[in-house]
Amino acid sequence: MDLGIKGKWALVCAASKGLGLGCAQALAAEGANVVITARGAEALEAAAAALRLAAPGVEVRAVAGDITTPQGRAAALAACPQVDILVNNAGGPPTGDFRQWDRDTWIAAIDANMLTPIELIKATVDGMVERGYGRIVNITSGAVKAPIDVLGLSNGARSGLTGFVAGVARQPRLASANVTLNNLLPGAFETDRLTKTLVASAAAANATVDEFAQRRKAGIPSRRFGQPAEFGAVCAMLCSMHAGYLTGQNILIDGGAYPGTF
Ligand code: NAD
């Protein structure tokens, strides 16, 4: 199926690795030009070079910077001639006990996982309306649907974003102009972030990382971790011209781990 996004411009935040990179790869493979961002220039340039090699027909621009800062967002937006597709992403907050989190810790999590996507939505959505095409995908977490106790910062900040997106997506001015906003909720995907959390959890459980990974997989009906490429494929589908009637949704990609009917 042709996704109909050839020549569109996509801004994919936090995309030198992991899920963001998976989204950028899938969008570029469908012919979208991509602007990718990350804090570290070296990994970002390597990701951009690999994208150019895999999708020679598209333009790939790399903007190093912290997307949670006004400067980082301004640089990313300036590099994108127009944002037809926005994939909001940033690093996840640390794990811990809420008794130890002070106001600054909360503000950092809210900044990264709630206010940064909201700022980028604010900066891009009206242009999308004018052009009659827009796809906004926020990478959130399965923790929005099934909270993880040690990830209280993520549960809280991302739930705030989810509530905001639910309201904005239903504004007739946006929905009737073919502008959609949806959230993608990853379960356990094989990325650096997952490796880090496995190392910490294994140490706490007095198990090896491999033992702990096997335990985690045993709790997932698919009996495996997800791959960034399959996450990216769903993102590209949501960004396609065919998905214009799909808005305001939270789509869980977790190998069946969430046990509820809905
Ligand atoms: P990752 O650590 O593999 O990759 C994160 C990417 O974001 C890297 O490219 C990094 O350079 C970039 N980045 C981080 N902070 C940034 C910032 N402030 N500005 C610009 N770039 C930044 O992580 P991932 O596994 O791909 O996760 C992506 C998001 O999804 C995170 O918010 C994570 O918490 C969330 N998530 C991941 C999983 C999982 O299993 N991997 C599950 C649930 C939620």
CSV table of C-alpha atoms and ligand atoms in Angstrom, one decimal:
chain,number,residue,atom,x,y,z
A,1,MET,CA,0.0,0.0,0.0
A,2,ASP,CA,1.3,3.5,-0.9
A,3,LEU,CA,1.0,5.5,2.3
A,4,GLY,CA,0.8,8.7,0.3
A,5,ILE,CA,3.4,10.6,2.3
A,6,LYS,CA,6.1,10.9,-0.5
A,7,GLY,CA,7.6,14.4,-0.4
A,8,LYS,CA,6.0,15.4,3.0
A,9,TRP,CA,8.2,16.8,5.7
A,10,ALA,CA,8.5,14.9,9.0
A,11,LEU,CA,10.0,16.2,12.2
A,12,VAL,CA,11.0,13.3,14.3
A,13,CYS,CA,12.3,14.2,17.7
A,14,ALA,CA,14.8,12.2,19.7
A,15,ALA,CA,15.6,10.0,16.8
A,16,SER,CA,19.3,9.0,16.8
A,17,LYS,CA,18.3,5.6,18.4
A,18,GLY,CA,15.5,3.5,19.5
A,19,LEU,CA,11.8,4.2,18.8
A,20,GLY,CA,12.4,7.6,17.3
A,21,LEU,CA,14.9,6.2,14.9
A,22,GLY,CA,12.5,3.4,14.0
A,23,CYS,CA,9.8,6.0,13.2
A,24,ALA,CA,12.3,8.1,11.1
A,25,GLN,CA,13.4,5.0,9.1
A,26,ALA,CA,9.8,3.9,8.4
A,27,LEU,CA,8.8,7.4,7.3
A,28,ALA,CA,11.8,7.9,5.1
A,29,ALA,CA,11.2,4.4,3.5
A,30,GLU,CA,7.8,5.7,2.5
A,31,GLY,CA,9.4,8.8,0.8
A,32,ALA,CA,8.9,11.4,3.5
A,33,ASN,CA,11.8,13.9,4.0
A,34,VAL,CA,12.9,13.8,7.7
A,35,VAL,CA,14.4,16.1,10.2
A,36,ILE,CA,15.8,14.1,13.1
A,37,THR,CA,17.0,15.5,16.4
A,38,ALA,CA,19.0,14.2,19.4
A,39,ARG,CA,21.4,15.7,21.9
A,40,GLY,CA,24.5,13.8,20.9
A,41,ALA,CA,25.8,14.9,17.5
A,42,GLU,CA,27.9,11.8,16.8
A,43,ALA,CA,25.1,9.2,17.1
A,44,LEU,CA,22.7,11.6,15.3
A,45,GLU,CA,25.0,12.1,12.3
A,46,ALA,CA,25.5,8.3,12.1
A,47,ALA,CA,21.7,7.8,12.1
A,48,ALA,CA,21.3,10.4,9.4
A,49,ALA,CA,24.0,8.8,7.3
A,50,ALA,CA,22.3,5.4,7.6
A,51,LEU,CA,18.9,6.9,6.7
A,52,ARG,CA,20.4,8.6,3.6
A,53,LEU,CA,21.9,5.3,2.5
A,54,ALA,CA,18.6,3.4,3.0
A,55,ALA,CA,16.4,6.0,1.4
A,56,PRO,CA,18.5,7.9,-1.2
A,57,GLY,CA,15.5,9.7,-2.7
A,58,VAL,CA,14.6,11.6,0.5
A,59,GLU,CA,16.2,14.6,2.2
A,60,VAL,CA,17.5,13.9,5.7
A,61,ARG,CA,18.5,16.7,8.0
A,62,ALA,CA,20.0,16.2,11.4
A,63,VAL,CA,19.7,18.9,14.2
A,64,ALA,CA,21.7,18.3,17.4
A,65,GLY,CA,20.1,19.8,20.4
A,66,ASP,CA,18.0,19.2,23.5
A,67,ILE,CA,14.4,19.1,22.4
A,68,THR,CA,13.2,20.0,25.9
A,69,THR,CA,14.7,23.5,25.6
A,70,PRO,CA,13.3,26.4,23.6
A,71,GLN,CA,16.6,26.7,21.7
A,72,GLY,CA,16.5,23.0,20.8
A,73,ARG,CA,12.9,23.2,19.6
A,74,ALA,CA,13.6,26.4,17.6
A,75,ALA,CA,16.5,24.8,15.8
A,76,ALA,CA,14.5,21.7,14.9
A,77,LEU,CA,11.6,23.7,13.6
A,78,ALA,CA,13.9,26.0,11.6
A,79,ALA,CA,15.4,23.0,9.8
A,80,CYS,CA,12.0,21.8,8.6
A,81,PRO,CA,10.6,23.8,5.7
A,82,GLN,CA,7.1,22.8,6.8
A,83,VAL,CA,6.0,20.2,9.4
A,84,ASP,CA,3.5,17.9,7.8
A,85,ILE,CA,4.2,15.1,10.2
A,86,LEU,CA,5.4,15.6,13.8
A,87,VAL,CA,6.6,12.7,15.9
A,88,ASN,CA,7.0,13.9,19.5
A,89,ASN,CA,9.6,12.0,21.5
A,90,ALA,CA,12.2,12.6,24.2
A,91,GLY,CA,14.1,10.5,26.8
A,92,GLY,CA,12.0,9.0,29.6
A,93,PRO,CA,12.3,10.2,33.2
A,94,PRO,CA,14.2,8.2,35.8
A,95,THR,CA,12.7,5.5,38.0
A,96,GLY,CA,12.5,6.0,41.7
A,97,ASP,CA,10.4,6.5,44.8
A,98,PHE,CA,8.1,9.5,44.7
A,99,ARG,CA,9.2,10.4,48.3
A,100,GLN,CA,12.5,11.4,46.9
A,101,TRP,CA,11.3,13.6,44.0
A,102,ASP,CA,11.3,17.3,44.6
A,103,ARG,CA,9.7,20.0,42.6
A,104,ASP,CA,12.6,20.3,40.2
A,105,THR,CA,12.5,16.6,39.4
A,106,TRP,CA,8.8,16.8,38.6
A,107,ILE,CA,9.3,20.0,36.5
A,108,ALA,CA,12.0,18.2,34.4
A,109,ALA,CA,9.8,15.2,33.8
A,110,ILE,CA,6.8,17.4,32.9
A,111,ASP,CA,9.0,19.6,30.7
A,112,ALA,CA,10.3,16.6,28.7
A,113,ASN,CA,7.2,14.4,28.5
A,114,MET,CA,4.3,16.9,28.5
A,115,LEU,CA,5.2,20.5,27.8
A,116,THR,CA,7.8,19.9,25.1
A,117,PRO,CA,5.3,18.0,22.9
A,118,ILE,CA,2.6,20.6,23.7
A,119,GLU,CA,5.0,23.4,22.6
A,120,LEU,CA,5.8,21.6,19.3
A,121,ILE,CA,2.1,20.9,18.7
A,122,LYS,CA,1.4,24.6,19.3
A,123,ALA,CA,4.2,25.6,16.8
A,124,THR,CA,3.0,23.3,14.0
A,125,VAL,CA,-0.7,22.6,14.1
A,126,ASP,CA,-2.0,25.8,12.6
A,127,GLY,CA,0.3,25.4,9.5
A,128,MET,CA,-1.0,21.9,9.1
A,129,VAL,CA,-4.6,23.2,9.2
A,130,GLU,CA,-3.8,25.7,6.5
A,131,ARG,CA,-2.3,23.1,4.3
A,132,GLY,CA,-5.1,20.6,4.9
A,133,TYR,CA,-2.8,17.8,6.1
A,134,GLY,CA,-1.2,17.0,9.4
A,135,ARG,CA,-0.2,14.0,11.4
A,136,ILE,CA,1.0,14.3,15.0
A,137,VAL,CA,2.1,11.2,16.8
A,138,ASN,CA,3.3,11.3,20.4
A,139,ILE,CA,5.4,8.5,21.7
A,140,THR,CA,4.1,8.0,25.3
A,141,SER,CA,4.2,4.7,27.2
A,142,GLY,CA,2.1,1.7,28.1
A,143,ALA,CA,2.5,3.2,31.6
A,144,VAL,CA,-0.3,5.7,30.7
A,145,LYS,CA,-2.7,2.7,30.5
A,146,ALA,CA,-1.2,0.5,33.1
A,147,PRO,CA,1.0,2.5,35.5
A,148,ILE,CA,4.4,1.2,36.6
A,149,ASP,CA,5.0,2.2,40.3
A,150,VAL,CA,8.7,3.1,40.0
A,151,LEU,CA,7.9,5.2,36.9
A,152,GLY,CA,5.6,7.7,38.7
A,153,LEU,CA,7.2,10.6,36.9
A,154,SER,CA,6.4,9.0,33.5
A,155,ASN,CA,2.9,7.9,34.7
A,156,GLY,CA,2.1,11.5,35.8
A,157,ALA,CA,3.7,13.6,33.0
A,158,ARG,CA,2.5,11.4,30.1
A,159,SER,CA,-1.0,11.2,31.5
A,160,GLY,CA,-1.1,15.0,31.4
A,161,LEU,CA,-0.1,15.0,27.8
A,162,THR,CA,-2.7,12.3,27.0
A,163,GLY,CA,-5.5,14.4,28.5
A,164,PHE,CA,-4.3,17.5,26.6
A,165,VAL,CA,-4.1,15.6,23.3
A,166,ALA,CA,-7.6,14.0,23.8
A,167,GLY,CA,-9.1,17.5,23.9
A,168,VAL,CA,-7.1,19.1,21.1
A,169,ALA,CA,-7.6,16.2,18.7
A,170,ARG,CA,-11.3,16.7,18.9
A,171,GLN,CA,-11.3,20.3,17.9
A,172,PRO,CA,-13.4,20.5,14.7
A,173,ARG,CA,-11.0,23.1,13.3
A,174,LEU,CA,-8.2,20.4,13.3
A,175,ALA,CA,-10.1,17.2,12.7
A,176,SER,CA,-12.1,18.7,9.8
A,177,ALA,CA,-8.8,19.9,8.2
A,178,ASN,CA,-7.3,16.4,8.0
A,179,VAL,CA,-5.1,17.1,11.0
A,180,THR,CA,-4.9,14.1,13.4
A,181,LEU,CA,-3.3,13.7,16.8
A,182,ASN,CA,-2.7,10.2,18.3
A,183,ASN,CA,-0.5,8.7,20.9
A,184,LEU,CA,1.6,5.5,20.5
A,185,LEU,CA,2.1,3.6,23.7
A,186,PRO,CA,5.1,1.3,23.6
A,187,GLY,CA,5.3,-1.8,25.9
A,188,ALA,CA,8.7,-3.3,26.1
A,189,PHE,CA,10.9,-2.6,23.1
A,190,GLU,CA,14.5,-3.6,22.6
A,191,THR,CA,16.3,-0.3,22.8
A,192,ASP,CA,19.0,1.3,25.0
A,193,ARG,CA,16.3,2.5,27.4
A,194,LEU,CA,15.0,-1.0,27.9
A,195,THR,CA,18.5,-2.3,28.4
A,196,LYS,CA,19.2,0.3,31.1
A,197,THR,CA,16.0,-0.5,33.0
A,198,LEU,CA,16.7,-4.2,32.7
A,199,VAL,CA,20.2,-3.8,34.2
A,200,ALA,CA,18.7,-1.8,37.1
A,201,SER,CA,15.8,-4.2,37.7
A,202,ALA,CA,18.1,-7.3,37.5
A,203,ALA,CA,20.5,-5.8,40.1
A,204,ALA,CA,17.6,-5.0,42.4
A,205,ALA,CA,16.2,-8.6,42.0
A,206,ASN,CA,19.6,-10.2,42.4
A,207,ALA,CA,19.3,-11.8,39.0
A,208,THR,CA,21.4,-11.6,35.9
A,209,VAL,CA,20.2,-9.3,33.1
A,210,ASP,CA,19.5,-12.3,30.9
A,211,GLU,CA,17.5,-14.1,33.6
A,212,PHE,CA,15.5,-10.9,34.2
A,213,ALA,CA,14.9,-10.4,30.5
A,214,GLN,CA,13.6,-13.9,30.2
A,215,ARG,CA,11.2,-13.2,33.1
A,216,ARG,CA,10.0,-10.1,31.4
A,217,LYS,CA,9.4,-11.9,28.1
A,218,ALA,CA,7.5,-14.7,29.9
A,219,GLY,CA,5.0,-12.0,31.0
A,220,ILE,CA,4.3,-10.9,27.4
A,221,PRO,CA,2.0,-13.1,25.3
A,222,SER,CA,4.3,-12.6,22.3
A,223,ARG,CA,7.2,-13.9,24.4
A,224,ARG,CA,9.6,-11.4,23.0
A,225,PHE,CA,10.4,-7.7,23.1
A,226,GLY,CA,9.2,-5.4,20.3
A,227,GLN,CA,11.6,-4.1,17.7
A,228,PRO,CA,11.9,-0.4,16.8
A,229,ALA,CA,11.2,-1.2,13.2
A,230,GLU,CA,7.8,-2.6,13.9
A,231,PHE,CA,7.0,0.4,16.1
A,232,GLY,CA,8.1,2.7,13.3
A,233,ALA,CA,5.8,0.8,10.8
A,234,VAL,CA,2.7,1.5,13.0
A,235,CYS,CA,3.8,5.2,13.3
A,236,ALA,CA,4.1,5.5,9.5
A,237,MET,CA,0.7,4.0,9.1
A,238,LEU,CA,-0.8,6.6,11.5
A,239,CYS,CA,1.0,9.3,9.5
A,240,SER,CA,-0.4,8.0,6.2
A,241,MET,CA,-3.0,9.7,4.0
A,242,HIS,CA,-5.3,6.7,4.8
A,243,ALA,CA,-5.4,7.5,8.5
A,244,GLY,CA,-7.3,10.8,8.3
A,245,TYR,CA,-10.3,9.5,10.2
A,246,LEU,CA,-8.2,8.1,13.1
A,247,THR,CA,-7.7,10.8,15.7
A,248,GLY,CA,-7.5,11.2,19.5
A,249,GLN,CA,-6.6,7.6,20.0
A,250,ASN,CA,-4.1,5.8,22.3
A,251,ILE,CA,-2.6,2.9,20.5
A,252,LEU,CA,-0.8,0.3,22.7
A,253,ILE,CA,1.9,-1.8,21.0
A,254,ASP,CA,2.9,-4.3,23.6
A,255,GLY,CA,2.8,-7.8,22.3
A,256,GLY,CA,-0.5,-8.4,24.2
A,257,ALA,CA,1.0,-7.6,27.6
A,258,TYR,CA,-1.9,-5.3,28.7
A,259,PRO,CA,-4.5,-7.8,30.0
A,260,GLY,CA,-7.7,-5.7,29.5
A,261,THR,CA,-10.3,-6.1,26.8
A,262,PHE,CA,-10.0,-2.4,25.9
B,1,NAD,P1,16.4,5.3,23.7
B,1,NAD,O1,17.1,5.6,25.0
B,1,NAD,O2,16.7,4.0,23.0
B,1,NAD,O3,16.5,6.5,22.7
B,1,NAD,C1,16.2,7.8,23.1
B,1,NAD,C2,16.5,8.8,22.0
B,1,NAD,O4,16.1,10.0,22.4
B,1,NAD,C3,18.0,8.8,21.7
B,1,NAD,O5,18.2,9.1,20.3
B,1,NAD,C4,18.4,10.1,22.5
B,1,NAD,O6,19.6,10.7,21.9
B,1,NAD,C5,17.2,10.9,22.3
B,1,NAD,N1,17.0,11.9,23.4
B,1,NAD,C6,16.8,11.7,24.7
B,1,NAD,N2,16.6,12.8,25.3
B,1,NAD,C7,16.6,13.8,24.4
B,1,NAD,C8,16.4,15.2,24.4
B,1,NAD,N3,16.1,15.8,25.6
B,1,NAD,N4,16.5,15.9,23.3
B,1,NAD,C9,16.7,15.3,22.1
B,1,NAD,N5,16.9,14.0,22.0
B,1,NAD,C10,16.8,13.2,23.1
B,1,NAD,O7,14.8,5.3,24.2
B,1,NAD,P2,13.6,4.6,23.5
B,1,NAD,O8,13.5,3.2,24.1
B,1,NAD,O9,13.6,4.7,22.1
B,1,NAD,O10,12.4,5.4,24.2
B,1,NAD,C11,11.8,6.5,23.5
B,1,NAD,C12,10.7,7.0,24.5
B,1,NAD,O11,9.7,5.9,24.7
B,1,NAD,C13,11.2,7.4,25.9
B,1,NAD,O12,10.5,8.5,26.4
B,1,NAD,C14,10.9,6.1,26.7
B,1,NAD,O13,10.7,6.4,28.1
B,1,NAD,C15,9.6,5.7,26.0
B,1,NAD,N6,9.3,4.3,26.3
B,1,NAD,C16,10.2,3.3,25.8
B,1,NAD,C17,9.9,2.0,26.1
B,1,NAD,C18,10.8,0.9,25.6
B,1,NAD,O14,10.5,-0.3,25.9
B,1,NAD,N7,11.8,1.1,24.9
B,1,NAD,C19,8.7,1.6,26.8
B,1,NAD,C20,7.8,2.6,27.2
B,1,NAD,C21,8.1,4.0,26.9
